[in-house]
Coordinates of C-alpha atoms in Angstrom, one line a residue:
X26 CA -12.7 0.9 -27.0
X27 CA -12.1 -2.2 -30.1
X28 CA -15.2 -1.1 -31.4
X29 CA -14.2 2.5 -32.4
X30 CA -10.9 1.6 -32.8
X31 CA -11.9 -0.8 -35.5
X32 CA -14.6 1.9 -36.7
X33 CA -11.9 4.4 -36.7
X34 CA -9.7 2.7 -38.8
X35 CA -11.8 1.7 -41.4
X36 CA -13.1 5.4 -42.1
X37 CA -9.4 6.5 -42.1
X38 CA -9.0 3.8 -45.0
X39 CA -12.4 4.7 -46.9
X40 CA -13.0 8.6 -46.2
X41 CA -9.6 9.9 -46.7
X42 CA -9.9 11.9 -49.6
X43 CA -13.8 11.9 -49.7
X44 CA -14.6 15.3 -48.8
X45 CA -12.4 18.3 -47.5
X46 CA -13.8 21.7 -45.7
X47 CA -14.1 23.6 -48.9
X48 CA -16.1 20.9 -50.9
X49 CA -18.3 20.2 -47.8
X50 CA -19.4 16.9 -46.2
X51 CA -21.8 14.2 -48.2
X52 CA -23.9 14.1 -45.5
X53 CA -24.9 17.3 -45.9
X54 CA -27.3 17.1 -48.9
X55 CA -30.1 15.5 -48.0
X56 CA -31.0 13.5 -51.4
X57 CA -27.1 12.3 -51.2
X58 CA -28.1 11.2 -47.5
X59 CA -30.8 9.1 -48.5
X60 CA -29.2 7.6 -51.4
X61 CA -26.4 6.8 -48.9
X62 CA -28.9 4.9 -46.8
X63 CA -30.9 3.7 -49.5
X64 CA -27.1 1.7 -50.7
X65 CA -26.9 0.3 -47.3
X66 CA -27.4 -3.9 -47.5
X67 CA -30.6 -4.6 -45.9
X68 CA -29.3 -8.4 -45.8
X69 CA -25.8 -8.1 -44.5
X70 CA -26.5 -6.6 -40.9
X71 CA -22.3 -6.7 -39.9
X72 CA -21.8 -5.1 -43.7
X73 CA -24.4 -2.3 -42.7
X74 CA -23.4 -1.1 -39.4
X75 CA -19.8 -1.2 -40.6
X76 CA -20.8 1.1 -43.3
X77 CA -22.5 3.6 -40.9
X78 CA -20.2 3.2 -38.5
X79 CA -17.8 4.8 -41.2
X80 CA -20.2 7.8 -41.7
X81 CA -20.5 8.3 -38.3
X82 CA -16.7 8.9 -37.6
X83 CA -16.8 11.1 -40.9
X84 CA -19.0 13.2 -39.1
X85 CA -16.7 13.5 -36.3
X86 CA -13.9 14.5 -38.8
X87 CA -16.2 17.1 -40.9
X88 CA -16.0 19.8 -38.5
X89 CA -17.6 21.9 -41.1
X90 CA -20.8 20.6 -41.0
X91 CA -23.6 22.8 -38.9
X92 CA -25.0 20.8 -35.9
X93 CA -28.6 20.4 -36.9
X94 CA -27.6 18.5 -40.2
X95 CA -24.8 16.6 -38.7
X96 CA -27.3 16.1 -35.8
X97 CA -30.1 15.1 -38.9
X98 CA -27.6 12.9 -40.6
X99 CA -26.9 10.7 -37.5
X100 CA -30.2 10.4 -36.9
X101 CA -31.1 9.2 -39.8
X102 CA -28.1 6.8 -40.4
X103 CA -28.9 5.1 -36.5
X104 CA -32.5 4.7 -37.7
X105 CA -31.3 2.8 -40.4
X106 CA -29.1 1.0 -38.1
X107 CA -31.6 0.0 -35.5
X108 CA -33.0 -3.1 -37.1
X109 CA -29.5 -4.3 -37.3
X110 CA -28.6 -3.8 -34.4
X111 CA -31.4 -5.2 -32.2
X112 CA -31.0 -8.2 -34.5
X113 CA -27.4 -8.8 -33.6
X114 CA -28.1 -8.0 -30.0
X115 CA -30.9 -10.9 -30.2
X116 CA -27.8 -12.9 -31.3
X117 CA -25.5 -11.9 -28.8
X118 CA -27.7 -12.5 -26.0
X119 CA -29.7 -15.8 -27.0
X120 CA -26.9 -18.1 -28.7
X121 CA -26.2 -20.7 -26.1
X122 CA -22.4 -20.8 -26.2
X123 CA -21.0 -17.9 -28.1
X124 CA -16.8 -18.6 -28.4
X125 CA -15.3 -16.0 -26.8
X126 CA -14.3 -14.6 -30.8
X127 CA -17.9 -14.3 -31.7
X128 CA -19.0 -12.7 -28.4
X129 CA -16.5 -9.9 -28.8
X130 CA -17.3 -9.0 -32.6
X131 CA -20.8 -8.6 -31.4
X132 CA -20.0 -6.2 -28.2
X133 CA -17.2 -4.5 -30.0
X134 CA -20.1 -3.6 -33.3
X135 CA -22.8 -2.2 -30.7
X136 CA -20.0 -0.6 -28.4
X137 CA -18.6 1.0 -31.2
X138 CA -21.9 2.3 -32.6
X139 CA -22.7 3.4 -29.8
X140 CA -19.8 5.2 -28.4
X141 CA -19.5 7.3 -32.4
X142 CA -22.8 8.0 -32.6
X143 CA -22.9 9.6 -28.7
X144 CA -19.7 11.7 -29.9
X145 CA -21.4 12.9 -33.0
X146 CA -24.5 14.1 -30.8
X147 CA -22.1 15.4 -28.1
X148 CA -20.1 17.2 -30.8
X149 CA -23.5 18.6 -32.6
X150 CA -24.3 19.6 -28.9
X151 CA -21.7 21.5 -28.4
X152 CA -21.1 23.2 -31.1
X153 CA -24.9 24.5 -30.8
X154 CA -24.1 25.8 -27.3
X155 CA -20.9 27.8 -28.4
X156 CA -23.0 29.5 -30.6
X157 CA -25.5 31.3 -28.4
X158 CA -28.9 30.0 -29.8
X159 CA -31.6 32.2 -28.9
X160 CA -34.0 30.2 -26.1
X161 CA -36.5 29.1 -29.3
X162 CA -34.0 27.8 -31.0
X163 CA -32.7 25.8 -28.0
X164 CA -36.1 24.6 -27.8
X165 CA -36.5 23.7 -31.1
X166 CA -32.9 21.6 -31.1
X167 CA -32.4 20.4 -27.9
X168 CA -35.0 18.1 -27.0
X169 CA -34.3 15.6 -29.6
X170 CA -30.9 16.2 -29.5
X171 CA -30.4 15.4 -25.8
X172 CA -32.6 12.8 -25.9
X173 CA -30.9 10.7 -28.7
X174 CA -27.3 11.6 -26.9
X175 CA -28.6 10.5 -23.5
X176 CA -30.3 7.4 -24.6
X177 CA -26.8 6.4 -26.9
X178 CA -24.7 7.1 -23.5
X179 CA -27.9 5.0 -21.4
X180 CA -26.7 2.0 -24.4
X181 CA -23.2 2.4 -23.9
X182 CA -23.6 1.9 -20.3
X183 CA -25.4 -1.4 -20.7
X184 CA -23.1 -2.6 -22.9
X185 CA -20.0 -2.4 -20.6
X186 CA -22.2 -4.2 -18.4
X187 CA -22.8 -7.2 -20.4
X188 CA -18.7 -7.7 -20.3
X189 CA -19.0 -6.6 -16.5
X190 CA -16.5 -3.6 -17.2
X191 CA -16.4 0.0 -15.9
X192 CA -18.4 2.4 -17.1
X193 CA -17.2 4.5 -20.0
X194 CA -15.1 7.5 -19.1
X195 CA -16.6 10.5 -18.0
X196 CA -20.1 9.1 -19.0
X197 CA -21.8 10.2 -15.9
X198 CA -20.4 14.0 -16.7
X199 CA -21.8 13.7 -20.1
X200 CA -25.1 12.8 -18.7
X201 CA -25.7 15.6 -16.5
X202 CA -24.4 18.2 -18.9
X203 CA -27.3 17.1 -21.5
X204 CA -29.7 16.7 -19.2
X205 CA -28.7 20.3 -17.7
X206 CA -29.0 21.8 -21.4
X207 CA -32.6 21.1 -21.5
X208 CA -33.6 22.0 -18.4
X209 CA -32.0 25.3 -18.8
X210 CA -34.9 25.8 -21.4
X211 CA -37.4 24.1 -19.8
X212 CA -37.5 21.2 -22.3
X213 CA -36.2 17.7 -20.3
X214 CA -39.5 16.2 -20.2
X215 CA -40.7 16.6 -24.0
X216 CA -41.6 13.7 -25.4
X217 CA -39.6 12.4 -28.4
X218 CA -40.6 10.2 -31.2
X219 CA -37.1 8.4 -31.6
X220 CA -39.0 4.9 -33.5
X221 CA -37.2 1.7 -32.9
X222 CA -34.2 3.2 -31.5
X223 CA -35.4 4.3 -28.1
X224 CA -39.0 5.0 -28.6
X225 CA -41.1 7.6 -26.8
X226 CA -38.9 9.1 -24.1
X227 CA -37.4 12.3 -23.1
X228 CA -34.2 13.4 -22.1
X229 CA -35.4 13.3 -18.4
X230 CA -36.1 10.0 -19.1
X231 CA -33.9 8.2 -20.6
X232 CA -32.0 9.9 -17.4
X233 CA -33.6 8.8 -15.0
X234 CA -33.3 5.1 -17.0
X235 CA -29.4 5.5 -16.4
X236 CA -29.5 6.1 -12.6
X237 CA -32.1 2.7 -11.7
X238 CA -29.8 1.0 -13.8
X239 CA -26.7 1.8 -11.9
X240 CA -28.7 1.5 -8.7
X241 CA -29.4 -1.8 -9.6
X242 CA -26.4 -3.2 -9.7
X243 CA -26.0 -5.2 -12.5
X244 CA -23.4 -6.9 -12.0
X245 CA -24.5 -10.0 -10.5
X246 CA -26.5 -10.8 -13.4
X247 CA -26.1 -12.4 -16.7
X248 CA -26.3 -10.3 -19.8
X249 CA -29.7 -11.7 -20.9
X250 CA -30.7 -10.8 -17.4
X251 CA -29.6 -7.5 -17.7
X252 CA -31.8 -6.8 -20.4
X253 CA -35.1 -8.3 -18.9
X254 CA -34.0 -6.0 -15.9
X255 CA -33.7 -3.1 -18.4
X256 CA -37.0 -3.9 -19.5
X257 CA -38.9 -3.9 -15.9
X258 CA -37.5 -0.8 -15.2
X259 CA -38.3 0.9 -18.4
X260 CA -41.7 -0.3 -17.7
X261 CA -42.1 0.8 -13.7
X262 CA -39.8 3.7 -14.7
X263 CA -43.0 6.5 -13.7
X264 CA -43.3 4.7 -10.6
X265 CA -39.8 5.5 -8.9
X266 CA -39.1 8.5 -7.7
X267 CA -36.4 11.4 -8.5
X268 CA -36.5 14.9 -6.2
X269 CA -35.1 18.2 -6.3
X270 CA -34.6 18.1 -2.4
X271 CA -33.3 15.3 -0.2
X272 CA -36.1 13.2 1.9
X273 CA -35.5 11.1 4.9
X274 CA -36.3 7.9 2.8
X275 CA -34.2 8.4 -0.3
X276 CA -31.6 6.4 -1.2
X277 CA -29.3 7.5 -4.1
X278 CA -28.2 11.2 -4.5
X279 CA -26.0 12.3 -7.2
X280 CA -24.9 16.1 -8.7
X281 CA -26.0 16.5 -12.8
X282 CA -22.4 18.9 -12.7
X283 CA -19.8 16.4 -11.0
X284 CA -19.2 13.0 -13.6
X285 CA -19.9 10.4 -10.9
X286 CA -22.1 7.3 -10.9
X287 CA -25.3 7.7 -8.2
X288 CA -24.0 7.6 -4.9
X289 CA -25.7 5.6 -1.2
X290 CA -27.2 8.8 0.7
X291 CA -25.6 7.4 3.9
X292 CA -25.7 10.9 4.8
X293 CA -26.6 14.3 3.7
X294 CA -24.0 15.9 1.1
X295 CA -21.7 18.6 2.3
X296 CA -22.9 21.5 0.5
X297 CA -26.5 21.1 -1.4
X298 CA -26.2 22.7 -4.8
X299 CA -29.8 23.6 -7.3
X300 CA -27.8 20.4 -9.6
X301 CA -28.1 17.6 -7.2
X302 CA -31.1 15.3 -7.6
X303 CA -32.3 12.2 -5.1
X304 CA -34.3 8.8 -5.6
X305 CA -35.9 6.8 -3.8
X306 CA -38.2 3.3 -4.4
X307 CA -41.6 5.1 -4.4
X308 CA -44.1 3.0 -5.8
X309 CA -41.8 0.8 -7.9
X310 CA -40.8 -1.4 -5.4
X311 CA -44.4 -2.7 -4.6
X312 CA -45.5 -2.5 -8.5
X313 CA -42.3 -5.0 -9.2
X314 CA -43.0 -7.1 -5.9
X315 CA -46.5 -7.6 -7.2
X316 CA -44.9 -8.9 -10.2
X317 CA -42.4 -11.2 -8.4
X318 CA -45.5 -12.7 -5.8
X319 CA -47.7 -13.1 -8.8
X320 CA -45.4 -15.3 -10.8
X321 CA -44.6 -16.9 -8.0
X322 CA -48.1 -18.4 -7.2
X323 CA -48.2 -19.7 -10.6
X324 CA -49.7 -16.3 -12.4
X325 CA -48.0 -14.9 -16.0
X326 CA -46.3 -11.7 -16.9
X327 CA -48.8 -8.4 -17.3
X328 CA -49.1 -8.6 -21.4
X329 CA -48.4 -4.4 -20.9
X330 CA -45.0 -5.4 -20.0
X331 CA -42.8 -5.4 -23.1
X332 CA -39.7 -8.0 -22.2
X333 CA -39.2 -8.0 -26.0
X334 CA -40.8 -12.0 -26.6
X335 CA -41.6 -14.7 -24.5
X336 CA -39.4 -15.8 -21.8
X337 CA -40.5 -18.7 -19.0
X338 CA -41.0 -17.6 -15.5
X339 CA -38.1 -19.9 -14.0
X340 CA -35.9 -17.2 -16.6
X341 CA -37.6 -14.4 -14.8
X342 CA -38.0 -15.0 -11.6
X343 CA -34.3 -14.4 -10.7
X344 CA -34.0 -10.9 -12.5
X345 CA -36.9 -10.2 -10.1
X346 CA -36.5 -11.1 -7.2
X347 CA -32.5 -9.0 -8.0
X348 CA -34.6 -6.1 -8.7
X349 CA -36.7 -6.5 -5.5
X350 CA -33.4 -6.5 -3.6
X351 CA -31.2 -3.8 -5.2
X352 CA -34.5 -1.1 -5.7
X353 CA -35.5 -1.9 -2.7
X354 CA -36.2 1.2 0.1
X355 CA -33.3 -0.4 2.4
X356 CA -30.9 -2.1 -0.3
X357 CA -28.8 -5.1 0.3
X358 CA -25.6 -4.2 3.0
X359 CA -22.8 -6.5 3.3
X360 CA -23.7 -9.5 5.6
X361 CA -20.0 -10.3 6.3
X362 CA -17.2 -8.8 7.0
X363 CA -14.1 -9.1 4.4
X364 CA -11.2 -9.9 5.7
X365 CA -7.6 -9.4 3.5
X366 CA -5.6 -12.6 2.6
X367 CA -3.0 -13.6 0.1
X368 CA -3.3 -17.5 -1.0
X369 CA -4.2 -19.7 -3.9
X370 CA -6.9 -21.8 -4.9
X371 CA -7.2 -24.5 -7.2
X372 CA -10.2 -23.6 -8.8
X373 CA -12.4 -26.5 -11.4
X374 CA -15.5 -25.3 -13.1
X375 CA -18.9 -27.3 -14.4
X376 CA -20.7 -29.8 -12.7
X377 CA -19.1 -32.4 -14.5
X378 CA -15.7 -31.8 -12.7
X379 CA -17.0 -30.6 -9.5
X380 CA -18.9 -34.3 -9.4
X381 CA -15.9 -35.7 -10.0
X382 CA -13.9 -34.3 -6.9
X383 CA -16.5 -34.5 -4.6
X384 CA -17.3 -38.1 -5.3
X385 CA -16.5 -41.2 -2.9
X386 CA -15.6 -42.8 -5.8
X387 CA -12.5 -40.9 -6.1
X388 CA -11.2 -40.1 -3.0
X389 CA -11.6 -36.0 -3.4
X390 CA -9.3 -36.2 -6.2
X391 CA -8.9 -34.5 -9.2
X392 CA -7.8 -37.2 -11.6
X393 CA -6.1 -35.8 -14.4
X394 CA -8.4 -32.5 -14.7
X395 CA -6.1 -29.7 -15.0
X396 CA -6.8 -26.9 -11.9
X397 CA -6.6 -23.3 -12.5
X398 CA -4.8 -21.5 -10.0
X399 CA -6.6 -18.3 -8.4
X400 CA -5.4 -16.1 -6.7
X401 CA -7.6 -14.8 -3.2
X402 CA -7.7 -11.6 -2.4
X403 CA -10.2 -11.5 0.6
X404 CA -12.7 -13.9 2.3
X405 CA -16.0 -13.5 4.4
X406 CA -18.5 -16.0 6.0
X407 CA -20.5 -15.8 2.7
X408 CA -17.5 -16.3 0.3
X409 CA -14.3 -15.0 -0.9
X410 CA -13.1 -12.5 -3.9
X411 CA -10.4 -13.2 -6.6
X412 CA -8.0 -11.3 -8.8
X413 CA -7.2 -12.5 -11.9
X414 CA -4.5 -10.8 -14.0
X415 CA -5.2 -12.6 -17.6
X416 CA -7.9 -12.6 -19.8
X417 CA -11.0 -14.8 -18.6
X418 CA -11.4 -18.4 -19.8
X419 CA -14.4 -18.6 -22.3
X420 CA -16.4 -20.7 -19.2
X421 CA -16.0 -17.7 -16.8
X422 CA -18.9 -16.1 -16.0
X423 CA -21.6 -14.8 -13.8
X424 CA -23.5 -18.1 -12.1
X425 CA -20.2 -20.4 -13.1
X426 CA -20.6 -23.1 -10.6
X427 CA -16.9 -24.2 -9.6
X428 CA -15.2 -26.9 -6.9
X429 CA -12.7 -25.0 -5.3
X430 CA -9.7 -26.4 -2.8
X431 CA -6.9 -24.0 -0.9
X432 CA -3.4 -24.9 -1.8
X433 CA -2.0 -27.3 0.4
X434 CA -5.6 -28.8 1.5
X435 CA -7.3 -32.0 1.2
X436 CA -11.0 -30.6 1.2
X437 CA -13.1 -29.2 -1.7
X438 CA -15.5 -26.9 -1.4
X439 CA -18.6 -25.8 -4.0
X440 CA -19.1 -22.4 -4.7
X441 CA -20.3 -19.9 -7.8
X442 CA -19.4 -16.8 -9.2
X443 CA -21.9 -13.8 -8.1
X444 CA -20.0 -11.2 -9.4
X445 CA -17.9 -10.2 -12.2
X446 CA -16.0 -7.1 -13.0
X447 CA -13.8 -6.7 -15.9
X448 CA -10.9 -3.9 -14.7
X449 CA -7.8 -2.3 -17.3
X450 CA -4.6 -3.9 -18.0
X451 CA -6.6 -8.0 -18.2
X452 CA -7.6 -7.1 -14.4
X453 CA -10.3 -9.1 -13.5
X454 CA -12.4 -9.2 -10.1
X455 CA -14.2 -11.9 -9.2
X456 CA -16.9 -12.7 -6.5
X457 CA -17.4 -16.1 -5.4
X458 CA -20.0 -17.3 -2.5
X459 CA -20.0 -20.2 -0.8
X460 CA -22.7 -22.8 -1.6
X461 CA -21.4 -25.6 0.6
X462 CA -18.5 -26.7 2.4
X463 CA -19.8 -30.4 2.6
X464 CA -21.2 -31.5 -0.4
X465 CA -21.9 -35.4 -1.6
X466 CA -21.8 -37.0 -4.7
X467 CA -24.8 -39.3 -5.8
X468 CA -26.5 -40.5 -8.7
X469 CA -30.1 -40.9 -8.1
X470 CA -33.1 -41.8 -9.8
X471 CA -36.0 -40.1 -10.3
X472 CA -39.5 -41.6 -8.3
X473 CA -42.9 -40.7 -9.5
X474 CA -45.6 -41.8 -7.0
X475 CA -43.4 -44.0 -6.1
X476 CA -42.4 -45.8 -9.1
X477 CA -39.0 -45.1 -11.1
X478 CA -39.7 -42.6 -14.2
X479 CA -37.4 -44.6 -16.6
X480 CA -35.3 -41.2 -16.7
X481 CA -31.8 -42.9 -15.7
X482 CA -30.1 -42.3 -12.9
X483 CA -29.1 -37.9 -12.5
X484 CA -25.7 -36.9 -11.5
X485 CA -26.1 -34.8 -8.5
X486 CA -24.5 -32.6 -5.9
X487 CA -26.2 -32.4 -2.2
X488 CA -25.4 -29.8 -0.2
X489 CA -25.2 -30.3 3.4
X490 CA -24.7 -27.2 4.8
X491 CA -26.5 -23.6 4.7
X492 CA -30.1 -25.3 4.3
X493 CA -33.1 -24.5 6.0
X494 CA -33.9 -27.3 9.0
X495 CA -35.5 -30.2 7.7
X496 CA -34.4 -29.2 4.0
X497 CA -31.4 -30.2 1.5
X498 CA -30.5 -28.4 -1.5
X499 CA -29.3 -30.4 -5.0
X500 CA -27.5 -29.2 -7.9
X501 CA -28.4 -31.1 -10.7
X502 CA -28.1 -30.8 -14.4
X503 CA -30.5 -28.3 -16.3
X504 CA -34.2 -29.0 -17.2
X505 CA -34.1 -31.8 -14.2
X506 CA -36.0 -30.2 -11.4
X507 CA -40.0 -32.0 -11.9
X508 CA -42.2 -30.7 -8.7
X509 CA -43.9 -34.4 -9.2
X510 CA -41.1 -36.0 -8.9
X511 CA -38.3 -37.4 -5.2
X512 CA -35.7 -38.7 -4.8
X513 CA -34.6 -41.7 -2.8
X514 CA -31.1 -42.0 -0.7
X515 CA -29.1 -42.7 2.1
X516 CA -27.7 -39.8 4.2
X517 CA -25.4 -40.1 7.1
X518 CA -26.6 -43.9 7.3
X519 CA -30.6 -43.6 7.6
X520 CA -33.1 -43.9 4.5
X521 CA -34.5 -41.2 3.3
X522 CA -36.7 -39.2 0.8
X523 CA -36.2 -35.7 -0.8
X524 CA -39.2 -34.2 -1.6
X525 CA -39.5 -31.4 -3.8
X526 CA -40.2 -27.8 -3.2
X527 CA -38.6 -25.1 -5.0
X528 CA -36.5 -24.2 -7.9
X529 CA -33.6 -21.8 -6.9
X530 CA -31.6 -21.3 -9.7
X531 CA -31.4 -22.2 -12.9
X532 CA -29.0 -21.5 -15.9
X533 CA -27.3 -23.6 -19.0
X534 CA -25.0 -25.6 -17.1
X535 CA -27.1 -26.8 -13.8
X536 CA -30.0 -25.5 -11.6
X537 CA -30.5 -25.5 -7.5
X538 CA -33.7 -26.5 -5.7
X539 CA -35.0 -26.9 -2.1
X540 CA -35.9 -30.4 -1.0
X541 CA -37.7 -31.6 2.1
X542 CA -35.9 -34.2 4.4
X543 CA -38.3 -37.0 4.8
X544 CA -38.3 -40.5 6.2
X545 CA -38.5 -43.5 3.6
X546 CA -41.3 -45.7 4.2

């Protein structure tokens, strides 16, 4: 992982030589502790977690160290790191435009953090195991303990999603084996004081966090989006539903012993074992429905939500109405069948460039803009999926609105990317649906009870397929959709008027909305 790679080699540069097993680790004097976070730049947030980052790996090389202090000294040293870190993840996720250099020194300091500090807790862990605590003890240590380590392996998760890559190795068996620790003492629901970092929670908890979040499927969201979804679930968390036994309506089933992801209960497991655990919607469905209806009709966002600020309903509405669909008691199934091909596509991106090639103006051509090539790997009714095998252009990402033409056609056609999953080796694997396979080019302008709003003429792409009858959808460029607001135009030879009903989509390069069909006067 670049982030504990990088971690790693900076301790290896600054501890050698520190500390050896007969002088004992710093860390473990508690005034030297607090006068190393006390020395920690409270201005210089990359400075500071590189500097813990450091002690953390030191912890993983001072085998020495008992597990409650080396436990205590994490601790302490991620405390000290949560300010900085949910400052840089406000950076990561709300610059418009990050280069793809910047994007990856942000990931690769919160990956790294959190994959060292979830192998010092691991480590502590199991070095308390080994030695036979007494049951008080393990209630006494374990608690916390699992907690923290279930809510840094939770983090780590999310992270990999935000660059649409697999989850980390073995994560899934790390999970269950904390979460089986405390339940073998009774202790997975204690509530834990963990401050910034995680706030109240409890190893069961932050648990159950993990499995909505992979039965949410992520990966057809942005990473912004992926954090407001974070947040709803956090918040609806006590409404969903997680049983010892399987029930005729539950949807996800997964064993706490074997390290893989929650699995679809298409059917009852072989053998059932006292480690398996199910899920199903319960009451969190409706509660986030409620949500989703009540925004809708024009209503705002419970203020006993916590989304971490303020974010406008058109932002929202999307990670919603995913949620509604992925938690729901029957999730989304395939709609069309893939079928395996081999051929390429030349593949433009932005609305800009797709304007270009589907304008009259230009005859469907390109001119000048330099195609990539892509290659297909299957196609469906709804779509098609890619493999590419070199690293992602900076543009590439989920909602990327592209003009797309097979090799050796004439004919463009308008799709985005849905899905995005980053494999090993500069694998990529993309999904792609199909917005239109006739689309027009237009500039139009603006009407406002009938009168022109001295906006300019918009460039804008109509889709003429795929629409409800008597509709049209438009792609247009951001912040353009006005529910006051029409269009005029002429279609297929006949006068007419779109009338506004219904933003779609919207992200920073265009949006989508529903427009009624009707006659011009």
């Amino acid at each position: 992982m670049p982030g504990r790679q990088i971690i790693q080699e900076e301790s290896r540069k600054s501890m050698g030589g520190l500390f050896d097993k007969q002088s004992g680790h710093p860390l473990a004097d508690k005034r030297e502790l607090q006068r190393i976070i006390g020395e920690l730049p409270a201005d210089n947030a990359f400075k500071a977690l590189d500097e813990i980052g450091i002690w953390l790996d030191s912890l993983l090389a001072g085998g020495d160290l008992p597990p409650d202090r080396s436990f205590d000294a994490a601790r302490q040293l991620a405390d000290a790191a949560a300010p900085h870190l949910r400052r840089l993840a406000h950076e990561y996720l709300h610059t418009p435009r990050l280069s793809r250099a910047e994007e990856s020194r942000l990931w690769s300091i919160h990956s790294g953090f959190w994959s060292s500090f979830a192998d010092v807790l691991e480590r502590a862990l199991i070095t308390f195991i080994s030695r036979k605590p007494t049951a008080e003890q393990a209630r006494q240590m374990l608690p916390a303990l699992c907690t923290y380590l279930i809510g840094a392996l939770r983090t780590l998760v999310k992270w990999e999603q935000f660059r649409y890559g697999p989850p980390p190795k073995e994560v899934w068996r790390r999970l269950g084996q904390a979460l089986l620790a405390t339940e073998a003492v009774g202790v997975s629901a204690q509530p834990v004081a963990t401050g910034v970092l995680l706030g109240n929670t409890s190893a069961l908890t932050e648990y159950r966090k993990a499995v909505i979040f992979q039965a949410a499927s992520m990966d057809s969201l942005l990473p912004m989006e992926i954090e407001l979804a974070e947040c709803f679930v956090s918040h609806f968390l006590a409404s969903f539903d997680f049983l010892d036994t399987a029930e005729h309506d539950c949807v996800y089933w997964l064993d706490l012993r074997v390290g893989q992801p929650p699995q679809r209960l298409a059917k009852m497991p072989e053998q059932l074992t006292p480690t398996q655990r199910f899920y199903r919607p319960g009451a969190g469905h409706g509660k986030i429905l409620a949500v989703l209806r009540d925004l809708e009709r024009g209503g705002d966002v419970p203020p006993e939500i916590n989304l971490g600020g303020q974010y406008p309903v058109k932002t929202l509405l999307p990670v919603l109405r995913h949620l509604c669909a992925y938690l729901a008691p029957v999730p989304p199934q395939r709609r069309h069948d893939r079928h395996r091909v081999r051929h390429q596509m030349q593949v433009l991106h932005g609305l800009v460039n797709s304007f270009v090639v589907f304008s009259k103006e230009f005859g469907g051509q390109s001119l000048g803009l330099q195609p990539d090539s892509w290659q297909v790997d299957n196609v469906s009714r709804g779509g098609f999926g890619v493999v590419l095998n070199e690293p992602p252009k900076d543009w590439l990402r989920v909602g990327a609105l592209l003009a797309l033409q097979p090799a050796g056609g004439e004919n463009w056609l308008l799709g985005c990317v849905r899905r995005f999953y980053r494999g090993v080796n500069s694998e990529s694997r993309i999904g792609i649906q199909t917005l239109s396979r006739q689309v027009e080019a237009a500039e139009l302008t603006p009407l406002r009870q009938g009168e022109t709003t001295g906006a300019g003429a918009v460039p804008i792409l109509i889709l003429l397929e795929g629409n409800l009858p008597g509709e049209v959808r438009l792609v247009m460029p951001p912040h353009t959709f006005d529910s006051r607001e029409r269009f005029e135009y002429t279609l297929q030879g006949q006068a007419v008027i779109f009338e506004s009903l219904l933003l779609l989509e919207h992200n920073s390069d265009y949006e989508i909305a529903r427009y009624r069909l009707l006659p011009a006067a």
